[in-house]
JSON list of C-alpha atoms in Angstrom, two decimals:
[
{"chain": "A", "resi": 545, "resn": "MET", "atom": "CA", "xyz": [108.28, 124.91, 53.38]},
{"chain": "A", "resi": 546, "resn": "THR", "atom": "CA", "xyz": [105.00, 124.34, 55.13]},
{"chain": "A", "resi": 547, "resn": "THR", "atom": "CA", "xyz": [104.22, 125.71, 58.60]},
{"chain": "A", "resi": 548, "resn": "ILE", "atom": "CA", "xyz": [101.53, 124.56, 61.07]},
{"chain": "A", "resi": 549, "resn": "HIS", "atom": "CA", "xyz": [101.06, 126.92, 64.01]},
{"chain": "A", "resi": 550, "resn": "LEU", "atom": "CA", "xyz": [98.71, 125.82, 66.89]},
{"chain": "A", "resi": 551, "resn": "LYS", "atom": "CA", "xyz": [98.06, 127.23, 70.35]},
{"chain": "A", "resi": 552, "resn": "THR", "atom": "CA", "xyz": [96.43, 125.16, 73.16]},
{"chain": "A", "resi": 553, "resn": "HIS", "atom": "CA", "xyz": [95.37, 126.63, 76.46]},
{"chain": "A", "resi": 554, "resn": "ILE", "atom": "CA", "xyz": [95.61, 124.23, 79.37]},
{"chain": "A", "resi": 555, "resn": "LYS", "atom": "CA", "xyz": [94.48, 124.76, 82.95]},
{"chain": "A", "resi": 556, "resn": "ALA", "atom": "CA", "xyz": [97.71, 123.42, 84.53]},
{"chain": "A", "resi": 557, "resn": "PRO", "atom": "CA", "xyz": [101.14, 124.54, 85.62]},
{"chain": "A", "resi": 558, "resn": "ILE", "atom": "CA", "xyz": [103.69, 125.10, 82.88]},
{"chain": "A", "resi": 559, "resn": "LEU", "atom": "CA", "xyz": [106.08, 122.35, 84.30]},
{"chain": "A", "resi": 560, "resn": "THR", "atom": "CA", "xyz": [103.21, 119.87, 84.17]},
{"chain": "A", "resi": 561, "resn": "VAL", "atom": "CA", "xyz": [102.42, 120.60, 80.48]},
{"chain": "A", "resi": 562, "resn": "PHE", "atom": "CA", "xyz": [106.17, 120.81, 79.53]},
{"chain": "A", "resi": 563, "resn": "ASP", "atom": "CA", "xyz": [106.90, 117.32, 81.05]},
{"chain": "A", "resi": 564, "resn": "LEU", "atom": "CA", "xyz": [103.80, 115.65, 79.54]},
{"chain": "A", "resi": 565, "resn": "SER", "atom": "CA", "xyz": [104.83, 117.00, 76.22]},
{"chain": "A", "resi": 566, "resn": "ARG", "atom": "CA", "xyz": [108.25, 115.34, 76.59]},
{"chain": "A", "resi": 567, "resn": "ASP", "atom": "CA", "xyz": [107.01, 112.02, 77.80]},
{"chain": "A", "resi": 568, "resn": "ILE", "atom": "CA", "xyz": [107.48, 109.17, 75.40]},
{"chain": "A", "resi": 569, "resn": "SER", "atom": "CA", "xyz": [104.69, 106.93, 76.83]},
{"chain": "A", "resi": 570, "resn": "GLU", "atom": "CA", "xyz": [102.14, 109.77, 76.64]},
{"chain": "A", "resi": 571, "resn": "HIS", "atom": "CA", "xyz": [103.08, 110.47, 73.09]},
{"chain": "A", "resi": 572, "resn": "GLU", "atom": "CA", "xyz": [102.46, 106.74, 72.25]},
{"chain": "A", "resi": 573, "resn": "ALA", "atom": "CA", "xyz": [99.15, 106.86, 74.18]},
{"chain": "A", "resi": 574, "resn": "SER", "atom": "CA", "xyz": [98.05, 109.91, 72.29]},
{"chain": "A", "resi": 575, "resn": "SER", "atom": "CA", "xyz": [98.58, 108.24, 68.85]},
{"chain": "A", "resi": 576, "resn": "ASN", "atom": "CA", "xyz": [96.63, 105.08, 69.02]},
{"chain": "A", "resi": 577, "resn": "ASN", "atom": "CA", "xyz": [95.36, 105.43, 65.40]},
{"chain": "A", "resi": 578, "resn": "THR", "atom": "CA", "xyz": [98.95, 105.35, 63.98]},
{"chain": "A", "resi": 579, "resn": "ARG", "atom": "CA", "xyz": [100.29, 102.86, 66.45]},
{"chain": "A", "resi": 580, "resn": "GLU", "atom": "CA", "xyz": [103.33, 104.93, 67.21]},
{"chain": "A", "resi": 581, "resn": "LYS", "atom": "CA", "xyz": [106.08, 103.21, 69.08]},
{"chain": "A", "resi": 582, "resn": "ALA", "atom": "CA", "xyz": [109.41, 104.40, 70.26]},
{"chain": "A", "resi": 583, "resn": "ILE", "atom": "CA", "xyz": [111.86, 101.70, 68.96]},
{"chain": "A", "resi": 584, "resn": "ALA", "atom": "CA", "xyz": [115.37, 103.30, 69.44]},
{"chain": "A", "resi": 585, "resn": "GLY", "atom": "CA", "xyz": [117.09, 106.07, 71.39]},
{"chain": "A", "resi": 586, "resn": "ARG", "atom": "CA", "xyz": [114.95, 107.20, 74.20]},
{"chain": "A", "resi": 587, "resn": "THR", "atom": "CA", "xyz": [112.05, 104.74, 74.40]},
{"chain": "A", "resi": 588, "resn": "SER", "atom": "CA", "xyz": [110.52, 105.73, 77.75]},
{"chain": "A", "resi": 589, "resn": "GLY", "atom": "CA", "xyz": [110.44, 108.54, 80.24]},
{"chain": "A", "resi": 590, "resn": "LYS", "atom": "CA", "xyz": [110.98, 112.14, 79.35]},
{"chain": "A", "resi": 591, "resn": "ILE", "atom": "CA", "xyz": [113.27, 113.04, 76.35]},
{"chain": "A", "resi": 592, "resn": "ASN", "atom": "CA", "xyz": [115.92, 115.58, 77.05]},
{"chain": "A", "resi": 593, "resn": "LEU", "atom": "CA", "xyz": [118.36, 117.86, 75.32]},
{"chain": "A", "resi": 594, "resn": "GLY", "atom": "CA", "xyz": [120.83, 115.93, 72.97]},
{"chain": "A", "resi": 595, "resn": "GLU", "atom": "CA", "xyz": [118.73, 112.80, 72.97]},
{"chain": "A", "resi": 596, "resn": "THR", "atom": "CA", "xyz": [117.14, 111.09, 70.01]},
{"chain": "A", "resi": 597, "resn": "VAL", "atom": "CA", "xyz": [114.01, 108.87, 69.65]},
{"chain": "A", "resi": 598, "resn": "THR", "atom": "CA", "xyz": [113.05, 106.77, 66.69]},
{"chain": "A", "resi": 599, "resn": "TRP", "atom": "CA", "xyz": [109.34, 106.27, 66.12]},
{"chain": "A", "resi": 600, "resn": "ARG", "atom": "CA", "xyz": [107.74, 103.52, 64.11]},
{"chain": "A", "resi": 601, "resn": "ALA", "atom": "CA", "xyz": [104.16, 104.33, 63.06]},
{"chain": "A", "resi": 602, "resn": "LYS", "atom": "CA", "xyz": [101.58, 103.46, 60.53]},
{"chain": "A", "resi": 603, "resn": "HIS", "atom": "CA", "xyz": [100.65, 106.44, 58.31]},
{"chain": "A", "resi": 604, "resn": "PHE", "atom": "CA", "xyz": [98.51, 106.08, 55.14]},
{"chain": "A", "resi": 605, "resn": "GLY", "atom": "CA", "xyz": [98.63, 102.23, 55.54]},
{"chain": "A", "resi": 606, "resn": "ILE", "atom": "CA", "xyz": [102.50, 102.08, 55.50]},
{"chain": "A", "resi": 607, "resn": "TYR", "atom": "CA", "xyz": [104.83, 101.62, 58.43]},
{"chain": "A", "resi": 608, "resn": "LEU", "atom": "CA", "xyz": [107.34, 104.46, 58.54]},
{"chain": "A", "resi": 609, "resn": "LYS", "atom": "CA", "xyz": [110.24, 105.42, 60.70]},
{"chain": "A", "resi": 610, "resn": "HIS", "atom": "CA", "xyz": [111.10, 108.88, 61.87]},
{"chain": "A", "resi": 611, "resn": "THR", "atom": "CA", "xyz": [114.10, 109.86, 64.09]},
{"chain": "A", "resi": 612, "resn": "SER", "atom": "CA", "xyz": [114.03, 113.03, 66.00]},
{"chain": "A", "resi": 613, "resn": "PHE", "atom": "CA", "xyz": [116.82, 114.81, 67.81]},
{"chain": "A", "resi": 614, "resn": "ILE", "atom": "CA", "xyz": [116.16, 117.30, 70.72]},
{"chain": "A", "resi": 615, "resn": "SER", "atom": "CA", "xyz": [118.37, 120.21, 69.40]},
{"chain": "A", "resi": 616, "resn": "ALA", "atom": "CA", "xyz": [117.32, 122.84, 71.89]},
{"chain": "A", "resi": 617, "resn": "MET", "atom": "CA", "xyz": [115.67, 122.94, 75.35]},
{"chain": "A", "resi": 618, "resn": "GLU", "atom": "CA", "xyz": [114.97, 125.56, 78.06]},
{"chain": "A", "resi": 619, "resn": "SER", "atom": "CA", "xyz": [112.96, 123.94, 80.83]},
{"chain": "A", "resi": 620, "resn": "PRO", "atom": "CA", "xyz": [110.04, 124.52, 81.20]},
{"chain": "A", "resi": 621, "resn": "THR", "atom": "CA", "xyz": [109.43, 127.03, 78.36]},
{"chain": "A", "resi": 622, "resn": "TYR", "atom": "CA", "xyz": [110.82, 125.53, 75.14]},
{"chain": "A", "resi": 623, "resn": "PHE", "atom": "CA", "xyz": [112.17, 122.59, 73.20]},
{"chain": "A", "resi": 624, "resn": "VAL", "atom": "CA", "xyz": [112.81, 121.65, 69.60]},
{"chain": "A", "resi": 625, "resn": "ASP", "atom": "CA", "xyz": [112.73, 118.38, 67.95]},
{"chain": "A", "resi": 626, "resn": "GLU", "atom": "CA", "xyz": [114.20, 117.95, 64.47]},
{"chain": "A", "resi": 627, "resn": "MET", "atom": "CA", "xyz": [114.10, 115.00, 62.14]},
{"chain": "A", "resi": 628, "resn": "ILE", "atom": "CA", "xyz": [117.47, 113.47, 61.57]},
{"chain": "A", "resi": 629, "resn": "ASN", "atom": "CA", "xyz": [116.17, 110.47, 59.57]},
{"chain": "A", "resi": 630, "resn": "GLY", "atom": "CA", "xyz": [112.77, 109.93, 57.99]},
{"chain": "A", "resi": 631, "resn": "VAL", "atom": "CA", "xyz": [110.56, 110.59, 55.01]},
{"chain": "A", "resi": 632, "resn": "PHE", "atom": "CA", "xyz": [110.48, 114.50, 55.07]},
{"chain": "A", "resi": 633, "resn": "LYS", "atom": "CA", "xyz": [113.07, 116.62, 53.32]},
{"chain": "A", "resi": 634, "resn": "SER", "atom": "CA", "xyz": [113.14, 118.52, 56.62]},
{"chain": "A", "resi": 635, "resn": "PHE", "atom": "CA", "xyz": [111.16, 118.60, 59.77]},
{"chain": "A", "resi": 636, "resn": "HIS", "atom": "CA", "xyz": [111.52, 121.20, 62.62]},
{"chain": "A", "resi": 637, "resn": "HIS", "atom": "CA", "xyz": [109.01, 121.28, 65.56]},
{"chain": "A", "resi": 638, "resn": "GLU", "atom": "CA", "xyz": [109.20, 124.02, 68.09]},
{"chain": "A", "resi": 639, "resn": "HIS", "atom": "CA", "xyz": [107.29, 123.44, 71.44]},
{"chain": "A", "resi": 640, "resn": "ILE", "atom": "CA", "xyz": [106.73, 126.75, 73.31]},
{"chain": "A", "resi": 641, "resn": "PHE", "atom": "CA", "xyz": [105.21, 127.04, 76.81]},
{"chain": "A", "resi": 642, "resn": "LYS", "atom": "CA", "xyz": [103.99, 130.19, 78.51]},
{"chain": "A", "resi": 643, "resn": "GLN", "atom": "CA", "xyz": [102.40, 130.48, 81.98]},
{"chain": "A", "resi": 644, "resn": "ILE", "atom": "CA", "xyz": [99.43, 132.92, 81.86]},
{"chain": "A", "resi": 645, "resn": "GLY", "atom": "CA", "xyz": [97.87, 133.14, 85.25]},
{"chain": "A", "resi": 646, "resn": "THR", "atom": "CA", "xyz": [96.71, 129.62, 86.23]},
{"chain": "A", "resi": 647, "resn": "LYS", "atom": "CA", "xyz": [96.86, 128.45, 82.57]},
{"chain": "A", "resi": 648, "resn": "THR", "atom": "CA", "xyz": [99.65, 127.27, 80.23]},
{"chain": "A", "resi": 649, "resn": "GLU", "atom": "CA", "xyz": [99.66, 128.31, 76.63]},
{"chain": "A", "resi": 650, "resn": "MET", "atom": "CA", "xyz": [101.28, 125.49, 74.54]},
{"chain": "A", "resi": 651, "resn": "THR", "atom": "CA", "xyz": [102.29, 126.62, 71.12]},
{"chain": "A", "resi": 652, "resn": "ASP", "atom": "CA", "xyz": [103.45, 124.14, 68.37]},
{"chain": "A", "resi": 653, "resn": "ILE", "atom": "CA", "xyz": [105.25, 125.54, 65.33]},
{"chain": "A", "resi": 654, "resn": "LEU", "atom": "CA", "xyz": [105.94, 122.74, 62.95]},
{"chain": "A", "resi": 655, "resn": "LYS", "atom": "CA", "xyz": [107.90, 123.53, 59.72]},
{"chain": "A", "resi": 656, "resn": "TYR", "atom": "CA", "xyz": [108.57, 120.86, 57.22]},
{"chain": "A", "resi": 657, "resn": "GLU", "atom": "CA", "xyz": [109.42, 120.19, 53.53]},
{"chain": "A", "resi": 658, "resn": "VAL", "atom": "CA", "xyz": [108.18, 117.29, 51.59]},
{"chain": "A", "resi": 659, "resn": "PRO", "atom": "CA", "xyz": [110.07, 115.31, 49.01]},
{"chain": "A", "resi": 660, "resn": "TYR", "atom": "CA", "xyz": [109.10, 113.99, 45.53]},
{"chain": "A", "resi": 661, "resn": "GLY", "atom": "CA", "xyz": [108.83, 117.43, 43.87]},
{"chain": "A", "resi": 662, "resn": "ILE", "atom": "CA", "xyz": [105.44, 118.45, 42.44]},
{"chain": "A", "resi": 663, "resn": "PHE", "atom": "CA", "xyz": [103.83, 115.15, 43.56]},
{"chain": "A", "resi": 664, "resn": "GLY", "atom": "CA", "xyz": [104.95, 115.79, 47.17]},
{"chain": "A", "resi": 665, "resn": "ARG", "atom": "CA", "xyz": [103.67, 119.32, 47.04]},
{"chain": "A", "resi": 666, "resn": "VAL", "atom": "CA", "xyz": [100.27, 118.30, 45.75]},
{"chain": "A", "resi": 667, "resn": "PHE", "atom": "CA", "xyz": [100.03, 115.52, 48.32]},
{"chain": "A", "resi": 668, "resn": "ASN", "atom": "CA", "xyz": [100.87, 118.04, 51.03]},
{"chain": "A", "resi": 669, "resn": "TYR", "atom": "CA", "xyz": [98.39, 120.59, 49.78]},
{"chain": "A", "resi": 670, "resn": "PHE", "atom": "CA", "xyz": [95.39, 118.20, 49.63]},
{"chain": "A", "resi": 671, "resn": "ILE", "atom": "CA", "xyz": [96.24, 115.64, 52.30]},
{"chain": "A", "resi": 672, "resn": "LEU", "atom": "CA", "xyz": [99.36, 115.92, 54.43]},
{"chain": "A", "resi": 673, "resn": "LYS", "atom": "CA", "xyz": [99.00, 119.40, 55.98]},
{"chain": "A", "resi": 674, "resn": "SER", "atom": "CA", "xyz": [95.53, 118.63, 57.30]},
{"chain": "A", "resi": 675, "resn": "TYR", "atom": "CA", "xyz": [96.62, 115.19, 58.38]},
{"chain": "A", "resi": 676, "resn": "LEU", "atom": "CA", "xyz": [99.47, 116.42, 60.47]},
{"chain": "A", "resi": 677, "resn": "THR", "atom": "CA", "xyz": [97.35, 119.25, 61.93]},
{"chain": "A", "resi": 678, "resn": "LYS", "atom": "CA", "xyz": [94.84, 116.67, 63.13]},
{"chain": "A", "resi": 679, "resn": "PHE", "atom": "CA", "xyz": [97.66, 114.61, 64.51]},
{"chain": "A", "resi": 680, "resn": "LEU", "atom": "CA", "xyz": [99.00, 117.47, 66.62]},
{"chain": "A", "resi": 681, "resn": "LEU", "atom": "CA", "xyz": [95.46, 118.50, 67.76]},
{"chain": "A", "resi": 682, "resn": "GLU", "atom": "CA", "xyz": [94.80, 115.03, 68.96]},
{"chain": "A", "resi": 683, "resn": "ARG", "atom": "CA", "xyz": [98.16, 114.92, 70.78]},
{"chain": "A", "resi": 684, "resn": "ASN", "atom": "CA", "xyz": [97.46, 118.27, 72.41]},
{"chain": "A", "resi": 685, "resn": "GLN", "atom": "CA", "xyz": [94.02, 117.29, 73.46]},
{"chain": "A", "resi": 686, "resn": "HIS", "atom": "CA", "xyz": [95.56, 114.21, 75.12]},
{"chain": "A", "resi": 687, "resn": "ILE", "atom": "CA", "xyz": [98.08, 116.37, 76.99]},
{"chain": "A", "resi": 688, "resn": "LYS", "atom": "CA", "xyz": [95.32, 118.82, 77.96]},
{"chain": "A", "resi": 689, "resn": "GLN", "atom": "CA", "xyz": [93.12, 116.10, 79.41]},
{"chain": "A", "resi": 690, "resn": "LEU", "atom": "CA", "xyz": [95.90, 114.62, 81.49]},
{"chain": "A", "resi": 691, "resn": "ALA", "atom": "CA", "xyz": [97.16, 117.95, 82.73]},
{"chain": "A", "resi": 692, "resn": "GLU", "atom": "CA", "xyz": [93.77, 119.17, 83.77]},
{"chain": "A", "resi": 693, "resn": "LEU", "atom": "CA", "xyz": [92.90, 116.10, 85.91]}
]
């Protein structure tokens, strides 16, 4: 299992950051490079507890689908999306929000397992972990820029 742990500090109220993090359109806007598009389940607005979204995106030159289920949510401090269909063996992404004075600390804890045995582990070690980290950093920067307007 691989874990990516990121913290982003944003000069905005916690509810603003929480809502931007759940917004389907903003997720699409933050992922221009991969052409992410919500194609099933919740395809617009803010995703909520018990809902799913299926994303179609181009990664490494191949169009892939990934369906996530919102398995936990405590507004405005926490939500979890988990893969229920996609290319990973497992994918569990915790989103944690904490108000600190006039700022919000947004924490991502992404835990995932790759398929394909040793080939998957080598791919993850040399390419995938840094690719996913960059993807999350770009998404978080997009949220930060919008929230701090």
